[in-house]
Short mmCIF file of C-alpha atoms and ligand atoms in Angstrom, two decimals:
data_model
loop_
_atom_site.label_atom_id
_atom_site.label_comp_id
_atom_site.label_asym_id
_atom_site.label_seq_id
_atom_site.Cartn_x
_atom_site.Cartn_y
_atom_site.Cartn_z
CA UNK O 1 61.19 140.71 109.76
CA UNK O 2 63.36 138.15 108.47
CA UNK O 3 62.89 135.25 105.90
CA UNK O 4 63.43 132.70 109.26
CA UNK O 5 61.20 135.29 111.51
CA UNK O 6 62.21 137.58 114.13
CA UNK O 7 64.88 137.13 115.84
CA UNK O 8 63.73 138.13 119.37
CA UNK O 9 60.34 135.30 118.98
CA UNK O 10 61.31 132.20 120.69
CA UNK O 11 59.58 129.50 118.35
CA UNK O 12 58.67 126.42 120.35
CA UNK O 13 59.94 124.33 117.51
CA UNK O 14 62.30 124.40 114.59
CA UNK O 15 62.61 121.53 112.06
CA UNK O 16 65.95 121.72 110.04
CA UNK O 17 64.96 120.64 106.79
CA UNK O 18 62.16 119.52 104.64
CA UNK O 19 62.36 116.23 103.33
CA UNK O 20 59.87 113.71 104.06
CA UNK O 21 61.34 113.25 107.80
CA UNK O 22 60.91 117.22 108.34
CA UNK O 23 57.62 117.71 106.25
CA UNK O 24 56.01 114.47 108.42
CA UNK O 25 57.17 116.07 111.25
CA UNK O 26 55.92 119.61 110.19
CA UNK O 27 52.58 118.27 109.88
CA UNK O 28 52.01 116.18 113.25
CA UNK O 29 53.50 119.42 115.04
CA UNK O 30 51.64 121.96 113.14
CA UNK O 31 48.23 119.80 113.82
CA UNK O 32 49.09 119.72 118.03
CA UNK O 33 49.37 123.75 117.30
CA UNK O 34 52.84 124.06 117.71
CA UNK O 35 53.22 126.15 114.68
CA UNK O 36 56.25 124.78 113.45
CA UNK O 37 59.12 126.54 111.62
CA UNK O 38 60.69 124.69 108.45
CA UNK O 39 64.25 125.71 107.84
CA UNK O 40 64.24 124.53 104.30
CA UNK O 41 68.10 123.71 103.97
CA UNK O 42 70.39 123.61 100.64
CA UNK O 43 68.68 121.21 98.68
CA UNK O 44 64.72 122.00 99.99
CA UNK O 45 62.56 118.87 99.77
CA UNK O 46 65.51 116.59 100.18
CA UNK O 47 66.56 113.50 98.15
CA UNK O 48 62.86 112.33 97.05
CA UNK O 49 62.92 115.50 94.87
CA UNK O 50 66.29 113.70 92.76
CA UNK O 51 64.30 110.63 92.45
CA UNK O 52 62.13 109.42 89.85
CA UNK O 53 58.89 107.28 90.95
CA UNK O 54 58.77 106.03 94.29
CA UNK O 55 56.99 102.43 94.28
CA UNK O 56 56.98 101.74 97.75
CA UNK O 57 55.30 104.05 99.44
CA UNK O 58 51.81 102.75 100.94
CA UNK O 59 49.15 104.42 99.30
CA UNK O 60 50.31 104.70 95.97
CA UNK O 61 49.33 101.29 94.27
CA UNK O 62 50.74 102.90 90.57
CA UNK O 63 53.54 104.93 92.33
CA UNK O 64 53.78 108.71 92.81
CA UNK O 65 56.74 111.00 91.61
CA UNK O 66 59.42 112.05 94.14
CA UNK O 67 58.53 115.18 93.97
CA UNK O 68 55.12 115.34 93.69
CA UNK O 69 55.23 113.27 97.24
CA UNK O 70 57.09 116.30 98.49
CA UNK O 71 55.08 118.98 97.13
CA UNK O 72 51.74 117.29 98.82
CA UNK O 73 53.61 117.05 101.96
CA UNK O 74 54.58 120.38 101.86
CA UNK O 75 50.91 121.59 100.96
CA UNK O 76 49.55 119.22 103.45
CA UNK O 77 51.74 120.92 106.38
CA UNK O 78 51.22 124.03 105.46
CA UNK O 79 47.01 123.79 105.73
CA UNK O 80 47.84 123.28 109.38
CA UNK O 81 49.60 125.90 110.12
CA UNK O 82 53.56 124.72 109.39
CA UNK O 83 55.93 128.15 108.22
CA UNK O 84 58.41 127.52 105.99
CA UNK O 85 61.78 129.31 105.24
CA UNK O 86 64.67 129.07 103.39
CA UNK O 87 67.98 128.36 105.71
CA UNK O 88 70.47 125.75 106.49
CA UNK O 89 71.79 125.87 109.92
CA UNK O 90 75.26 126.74 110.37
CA UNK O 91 75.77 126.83 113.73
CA UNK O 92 73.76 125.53 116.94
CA UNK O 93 74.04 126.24 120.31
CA UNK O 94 72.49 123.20 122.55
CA UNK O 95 73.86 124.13 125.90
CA UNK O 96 71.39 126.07 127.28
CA UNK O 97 67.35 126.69 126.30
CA UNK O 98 66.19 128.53 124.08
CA UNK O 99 68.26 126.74 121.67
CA UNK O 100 70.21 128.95 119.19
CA UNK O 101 70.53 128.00 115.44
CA UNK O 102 72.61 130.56 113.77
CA UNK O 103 71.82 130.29 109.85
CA UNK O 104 74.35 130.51 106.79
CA UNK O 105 72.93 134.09 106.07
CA UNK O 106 73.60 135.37 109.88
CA UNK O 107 70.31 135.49 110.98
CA UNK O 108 69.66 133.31 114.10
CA UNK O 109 66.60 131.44 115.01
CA UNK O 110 65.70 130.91 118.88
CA UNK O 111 63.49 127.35 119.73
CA UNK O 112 62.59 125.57 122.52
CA UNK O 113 62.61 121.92 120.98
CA UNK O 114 64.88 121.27 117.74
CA UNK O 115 63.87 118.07 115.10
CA UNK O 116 66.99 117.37 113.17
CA UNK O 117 65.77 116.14 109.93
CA UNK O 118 68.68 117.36 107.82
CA UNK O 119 68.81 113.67 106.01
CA UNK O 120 72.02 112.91 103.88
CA UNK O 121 74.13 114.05 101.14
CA UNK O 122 75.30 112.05 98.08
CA UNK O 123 78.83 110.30 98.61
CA UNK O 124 81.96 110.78 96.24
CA UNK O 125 84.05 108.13 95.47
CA UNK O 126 87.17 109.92 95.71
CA UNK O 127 88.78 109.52 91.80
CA UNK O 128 91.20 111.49 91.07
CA UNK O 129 89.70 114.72 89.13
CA UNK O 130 86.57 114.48 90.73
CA UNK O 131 86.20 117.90 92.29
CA UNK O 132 86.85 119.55 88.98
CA UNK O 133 84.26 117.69 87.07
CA UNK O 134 81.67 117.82 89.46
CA UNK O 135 78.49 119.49 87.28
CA UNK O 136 81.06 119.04 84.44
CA UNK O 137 79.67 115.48 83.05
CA UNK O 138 80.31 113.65 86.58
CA UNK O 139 77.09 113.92 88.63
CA UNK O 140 75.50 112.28 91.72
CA UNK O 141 71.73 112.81 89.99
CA UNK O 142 70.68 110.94 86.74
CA UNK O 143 66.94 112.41 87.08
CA UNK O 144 68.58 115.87 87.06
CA UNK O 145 71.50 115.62 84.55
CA UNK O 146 70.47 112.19 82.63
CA UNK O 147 69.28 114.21 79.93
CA UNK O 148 72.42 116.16 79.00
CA UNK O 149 73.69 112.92 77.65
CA UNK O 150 71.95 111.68 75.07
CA UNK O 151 73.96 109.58 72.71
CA UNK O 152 77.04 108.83 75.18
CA UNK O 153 78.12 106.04 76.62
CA UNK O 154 78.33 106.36 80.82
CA UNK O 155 79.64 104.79 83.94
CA UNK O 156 77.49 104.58 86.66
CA UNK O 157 79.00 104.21 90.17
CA UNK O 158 77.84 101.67 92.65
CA UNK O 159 76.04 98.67 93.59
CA UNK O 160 73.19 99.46 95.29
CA UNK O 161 69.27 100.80 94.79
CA UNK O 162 70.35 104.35 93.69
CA UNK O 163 73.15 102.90 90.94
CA UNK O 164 70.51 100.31 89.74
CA UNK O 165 67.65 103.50 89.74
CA UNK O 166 70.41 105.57 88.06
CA UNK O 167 71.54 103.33 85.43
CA UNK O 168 67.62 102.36 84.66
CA UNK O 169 66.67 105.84 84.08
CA UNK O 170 70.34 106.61 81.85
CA UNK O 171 69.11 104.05 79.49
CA UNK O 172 66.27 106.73 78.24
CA UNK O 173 68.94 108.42 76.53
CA UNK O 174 72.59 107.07 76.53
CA UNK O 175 73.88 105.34 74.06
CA UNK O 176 75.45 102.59 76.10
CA UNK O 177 75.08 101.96 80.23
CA UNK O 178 77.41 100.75 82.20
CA UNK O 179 77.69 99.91 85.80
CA UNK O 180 80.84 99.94 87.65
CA UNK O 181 80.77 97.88 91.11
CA UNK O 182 83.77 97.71 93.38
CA UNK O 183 82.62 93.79 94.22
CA UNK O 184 80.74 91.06 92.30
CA UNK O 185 77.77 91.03 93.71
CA UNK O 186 74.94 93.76 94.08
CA UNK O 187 73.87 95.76 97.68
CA UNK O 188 70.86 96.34 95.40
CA UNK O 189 67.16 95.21 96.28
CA UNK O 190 66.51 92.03 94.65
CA UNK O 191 63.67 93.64 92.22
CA UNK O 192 65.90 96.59 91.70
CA UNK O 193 68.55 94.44 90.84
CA UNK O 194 67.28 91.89 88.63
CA UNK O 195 65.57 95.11 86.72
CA UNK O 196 69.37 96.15 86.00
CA UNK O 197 70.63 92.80 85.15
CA UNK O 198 67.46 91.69 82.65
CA UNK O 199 67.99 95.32 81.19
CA UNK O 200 69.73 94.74 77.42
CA UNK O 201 71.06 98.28 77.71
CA UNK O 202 73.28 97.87 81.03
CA UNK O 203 76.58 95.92 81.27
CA UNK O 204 78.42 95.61 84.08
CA UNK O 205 81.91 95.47 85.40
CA UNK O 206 82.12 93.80 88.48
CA UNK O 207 85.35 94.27 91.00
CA UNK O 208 86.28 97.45 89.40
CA UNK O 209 86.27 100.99 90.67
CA UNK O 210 86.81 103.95 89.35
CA UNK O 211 90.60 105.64 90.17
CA UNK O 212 90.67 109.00 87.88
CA UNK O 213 88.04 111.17 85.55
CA UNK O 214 89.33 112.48 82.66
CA UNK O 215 88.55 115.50 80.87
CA UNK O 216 88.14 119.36 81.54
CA UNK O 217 85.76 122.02 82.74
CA UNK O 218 85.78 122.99 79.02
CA UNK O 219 85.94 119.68 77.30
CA UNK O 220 83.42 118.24 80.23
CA UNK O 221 84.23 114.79 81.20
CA UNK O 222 85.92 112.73 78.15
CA UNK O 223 87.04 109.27 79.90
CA UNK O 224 88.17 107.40 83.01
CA UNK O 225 90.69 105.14 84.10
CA UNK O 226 89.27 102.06 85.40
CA UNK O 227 91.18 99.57 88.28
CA UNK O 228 89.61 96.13 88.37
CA UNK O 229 91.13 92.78 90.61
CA UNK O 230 89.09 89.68 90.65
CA UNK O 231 89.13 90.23 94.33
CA UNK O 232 87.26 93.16 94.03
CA UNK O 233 87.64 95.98 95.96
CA UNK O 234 90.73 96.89 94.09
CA UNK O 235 91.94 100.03 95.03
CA UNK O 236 92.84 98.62 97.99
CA UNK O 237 95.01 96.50 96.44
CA UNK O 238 96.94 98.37 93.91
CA UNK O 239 99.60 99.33 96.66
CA UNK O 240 99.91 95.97 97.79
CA UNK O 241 101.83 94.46 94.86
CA UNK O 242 98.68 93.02 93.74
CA UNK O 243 97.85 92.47 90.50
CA UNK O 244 95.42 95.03 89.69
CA UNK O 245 94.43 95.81 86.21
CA UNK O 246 94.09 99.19 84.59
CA UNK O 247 91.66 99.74 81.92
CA UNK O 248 91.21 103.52 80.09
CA UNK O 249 87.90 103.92 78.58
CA UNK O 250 86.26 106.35 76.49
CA UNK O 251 82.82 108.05 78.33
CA UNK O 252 80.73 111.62 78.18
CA UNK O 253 79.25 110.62 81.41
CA UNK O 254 80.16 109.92 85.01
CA UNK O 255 77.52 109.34 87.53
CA UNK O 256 78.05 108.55 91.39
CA UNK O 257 75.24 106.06 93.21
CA UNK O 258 77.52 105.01 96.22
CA UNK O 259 75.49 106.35 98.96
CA UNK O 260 75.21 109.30 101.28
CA UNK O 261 76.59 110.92 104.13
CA UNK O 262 74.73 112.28 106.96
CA UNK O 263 74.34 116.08 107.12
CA UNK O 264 75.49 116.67 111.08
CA UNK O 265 78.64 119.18 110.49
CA UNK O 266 76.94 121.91 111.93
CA UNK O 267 76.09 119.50 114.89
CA UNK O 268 80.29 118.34 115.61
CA UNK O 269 80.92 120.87 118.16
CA UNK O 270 77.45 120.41 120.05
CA UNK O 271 76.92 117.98 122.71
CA UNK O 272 74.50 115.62 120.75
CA UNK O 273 76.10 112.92 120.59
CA UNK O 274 76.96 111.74 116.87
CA UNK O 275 77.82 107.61 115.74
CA UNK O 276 81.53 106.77 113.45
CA UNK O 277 79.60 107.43 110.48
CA UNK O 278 78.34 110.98 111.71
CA UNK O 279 74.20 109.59 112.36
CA UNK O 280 72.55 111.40 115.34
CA UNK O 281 72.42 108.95 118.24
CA UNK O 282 69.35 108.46 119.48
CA UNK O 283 68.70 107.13 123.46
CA UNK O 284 67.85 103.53 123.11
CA UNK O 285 64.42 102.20 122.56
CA UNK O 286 61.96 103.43 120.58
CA UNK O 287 62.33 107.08 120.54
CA UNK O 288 64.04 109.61 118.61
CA UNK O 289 65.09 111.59 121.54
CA UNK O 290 69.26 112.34 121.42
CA UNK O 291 71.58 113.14 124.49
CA UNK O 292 70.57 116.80 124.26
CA UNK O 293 67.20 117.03 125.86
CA UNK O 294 65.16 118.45 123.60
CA UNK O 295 67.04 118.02 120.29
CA UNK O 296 64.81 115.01 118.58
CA UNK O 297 66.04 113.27 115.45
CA UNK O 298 64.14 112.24 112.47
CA UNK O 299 64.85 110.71 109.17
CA UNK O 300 68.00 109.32 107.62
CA UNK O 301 70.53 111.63 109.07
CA UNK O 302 69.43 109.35 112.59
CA UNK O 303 68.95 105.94 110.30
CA UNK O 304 72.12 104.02 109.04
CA UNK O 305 69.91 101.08 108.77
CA UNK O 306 66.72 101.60 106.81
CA UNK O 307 66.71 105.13 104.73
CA UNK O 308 63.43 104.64 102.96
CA UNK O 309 60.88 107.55 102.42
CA UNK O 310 58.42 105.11 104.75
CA UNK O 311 60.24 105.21 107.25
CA UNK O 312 61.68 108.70 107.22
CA UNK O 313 58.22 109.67 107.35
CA UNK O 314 57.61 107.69 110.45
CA UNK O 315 60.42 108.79 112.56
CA UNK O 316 59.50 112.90 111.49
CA UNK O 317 55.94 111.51 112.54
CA UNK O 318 57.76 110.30 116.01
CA UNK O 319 60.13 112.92 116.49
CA UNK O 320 56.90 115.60 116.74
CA UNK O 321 55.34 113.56 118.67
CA UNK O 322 58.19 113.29 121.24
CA UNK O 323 58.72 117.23 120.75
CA UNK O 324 54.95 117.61 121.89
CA UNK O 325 55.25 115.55 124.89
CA UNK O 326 58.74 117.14 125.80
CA UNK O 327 57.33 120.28 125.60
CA UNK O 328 53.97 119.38 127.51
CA UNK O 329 56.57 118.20 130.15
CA UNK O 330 58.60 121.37 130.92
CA UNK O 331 56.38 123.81 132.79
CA UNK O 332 56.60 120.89 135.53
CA UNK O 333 60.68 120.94 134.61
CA UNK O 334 60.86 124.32 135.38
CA UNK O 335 58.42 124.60 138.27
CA UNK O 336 61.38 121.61 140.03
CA UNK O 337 63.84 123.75 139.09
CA UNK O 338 62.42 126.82 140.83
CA UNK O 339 61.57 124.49 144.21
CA UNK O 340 65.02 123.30 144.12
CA UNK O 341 66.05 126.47 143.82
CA UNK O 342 64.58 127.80 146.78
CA UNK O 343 64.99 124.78 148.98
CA UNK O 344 69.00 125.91 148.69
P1 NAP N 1 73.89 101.84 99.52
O1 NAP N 1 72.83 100.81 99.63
O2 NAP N 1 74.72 102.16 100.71
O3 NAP N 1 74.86 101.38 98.32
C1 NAP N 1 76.02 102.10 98.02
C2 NAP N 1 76.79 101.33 96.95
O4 NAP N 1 77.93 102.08 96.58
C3 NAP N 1 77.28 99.98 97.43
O5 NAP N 1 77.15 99.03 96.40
C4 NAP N 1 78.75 100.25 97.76
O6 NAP N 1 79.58 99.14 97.53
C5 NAP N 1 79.11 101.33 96.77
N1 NAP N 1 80.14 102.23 97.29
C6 NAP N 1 80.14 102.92 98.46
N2 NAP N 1 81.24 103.68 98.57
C7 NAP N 1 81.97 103.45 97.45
C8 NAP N 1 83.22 103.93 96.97
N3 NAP N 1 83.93 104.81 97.67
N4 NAP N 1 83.65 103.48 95.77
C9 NAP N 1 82.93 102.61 95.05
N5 NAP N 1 81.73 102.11 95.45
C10 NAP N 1 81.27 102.53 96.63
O7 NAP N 1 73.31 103.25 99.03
P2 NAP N 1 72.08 103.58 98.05
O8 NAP N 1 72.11 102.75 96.85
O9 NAP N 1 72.11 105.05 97.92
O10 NAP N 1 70.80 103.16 98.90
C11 NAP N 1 70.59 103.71 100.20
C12 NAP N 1 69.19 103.30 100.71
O11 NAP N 1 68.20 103.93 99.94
C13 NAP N 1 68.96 101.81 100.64
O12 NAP N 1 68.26 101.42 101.78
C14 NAP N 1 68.12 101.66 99.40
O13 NAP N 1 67.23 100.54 99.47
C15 NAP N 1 67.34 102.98 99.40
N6 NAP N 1 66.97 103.35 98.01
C16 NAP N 1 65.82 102.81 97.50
C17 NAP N 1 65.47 103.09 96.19
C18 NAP N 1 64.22 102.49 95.61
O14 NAP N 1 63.63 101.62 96.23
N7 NAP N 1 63.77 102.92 94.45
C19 NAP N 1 66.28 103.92 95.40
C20 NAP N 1 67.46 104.44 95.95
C21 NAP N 1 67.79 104.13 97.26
P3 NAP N 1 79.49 97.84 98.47
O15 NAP N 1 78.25 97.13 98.04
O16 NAP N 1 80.74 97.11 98.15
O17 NAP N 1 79.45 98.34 99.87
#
């Protein structure tokens, strides 16, 4: 026996990861007795478990840690019956039922009814250096690396509710905050925001971006070269003969809040159909049902649009729900089939 289960046992459904879109969904299909299989993924838990306190999640008038949300969830699922392994899918193949999910360790998992909830990925910005210094003093989690900086001074990257969360939490233990946003006006919420402006410890630089990362894997991050137009957005206009203005400035700390990017690779060469951005398309209307009968979505790797824990957790709610009746549906599929069959 394998960590995912044997690999003759046709589950009746898999849920590809376990953030709050996979654990909601674990529990609604483990309580209709569907006995649900978790594939955990590469970062188990998702991104609730990077954040600090979430303050908007009903229920919680004081708040509740990321994490400890997750952990709950993941206890809650489990009392009714939800199995949980580690794996991140590598491979699916959608054409024909039982669906096969071939993990990053080899083993493959056979379902009947797939929920995608495989949520998103933090974005890089693309500065020059970047890929070096990644987990060398440039991060994409304050919560998680905010701490090896005491005393520096930091950029944080972005305008919106994750660079405002960021920079809030860096100002525990840098010695100076600063924000770096591409434009001149915040994406951020408006209480989120006005936290990060009021905040004596954060400055901002507004229509500036961040072109390269200085320092070494030994050295860890040491500086960056700052671009800034009063256009904003000026890296699009340094090879326009624009006046664009270079600044080099003196950091221990990089940290990227400019968003994520939904995790469908393994998905590309499938027939569910995926949006520009790489989102699962779902049908239209209120369902999370894709073009692959059977494949349901759930979460923010199917939401450009709204991305909160709330609602991840309602769409994992939906997408078991919609697994449940899909699966209720198909002994009278495949009883059709059979007439049709024999009516040939
Ligand atoms: P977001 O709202 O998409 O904001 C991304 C920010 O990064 C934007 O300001 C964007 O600039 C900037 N950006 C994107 N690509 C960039 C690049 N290549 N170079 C420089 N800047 C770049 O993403 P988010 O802040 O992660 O938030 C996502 C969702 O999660 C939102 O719905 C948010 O409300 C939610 N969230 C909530 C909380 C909370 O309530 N505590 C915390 C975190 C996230 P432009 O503005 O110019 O596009």
């Amino acid at each position: 026996m394998s960590d995912a289960g044997n690999a003759a046992e046709i589950r009746d459904v898999v849920i590809a990861g376990s953030g709050v879109a996979g654990l909601s969904a674990a529990v609604y299909a483990a309580r209709a007795d569907l006995e649900p299989l978790v594939l955990e993924g590469p970062e188990p838990g998702g991104q609730l478990t990077l954040t600090t306190d979430v303050e908007n999640f009903l229920g919680f008038p004081e708040g509740v840690g990321g994490m400890e949300l997750i952990q709950r969830g993941k206890e809650q699922a489990k009392r009714f019956g939800a199995e949980f392994a580690h794996g991140t899918v590598e491979n699916a193949t959608l054409e024909d039922r039982p669906f096969e999910l071939t993990l990053t360790n080899g083993e493959v998992v056979r379902t009947g009814a797939l929920i995608v909830a495989t949520g998103a990925s933090a974005r890089w910005v693309g500065a020059e250096n970047e890929d070096e210094l990644m987990g060398y003093g440039l991060s994409t989690c304050a919560t998680c690396d905010g701490a090896f900086h005491r005393g520096d001074d930091v950029l944080v990257i972005g305008g919106g509710d994750s660079a405002m969360e960021e920079a809030l939490f860096l100002t525990k233990f840098a010695e100076s905050v600063t924000v770096v946003h591409r434009r001149d006006e915040l994406r951020a919420s408006e209480v989120m925001a006005d936290r990060a402006l009021e905040h004596d410890d954060i400055q901002f630089r507004w229509n500036t971006e961040l072109l390269e990362i200085h320092g070494s894997q030994e050295t860890g991050v040491t500086g960056a070269t700052l671009l800034s137009h009063p256009d904003g957005r000026p890296k699009e206009k340094r090879d326009d003969g624009n006046d664009v203005e270079r600044e080099e400035v003196d950091v221990g700390g990089i940290f990227y809040g400019v968003g994520h990017v939904p995790n469908t690779d393994f998905l590309e060469d499938t027939p569910v159909e995926l949006s520009d951005s790489g989102h699962l398309e779902t049908l239209e209307g209120m369902t999370t049902e894709t073009t692959v009968a059977g494949v349901f979505g759930a979460g923010d790797v199917m939401d450009p649009d709204y991305r909160q824990a709330i609602t991840s957790a309602g769409t994992g709610s939906m997408a078991a729900l919609d697994a449940e009746e899909w699966l209720d549906k198909r002994p009278d599929e495949a009883t059709q089939e059979l007439l049709a069959e024999a009516s040939d």
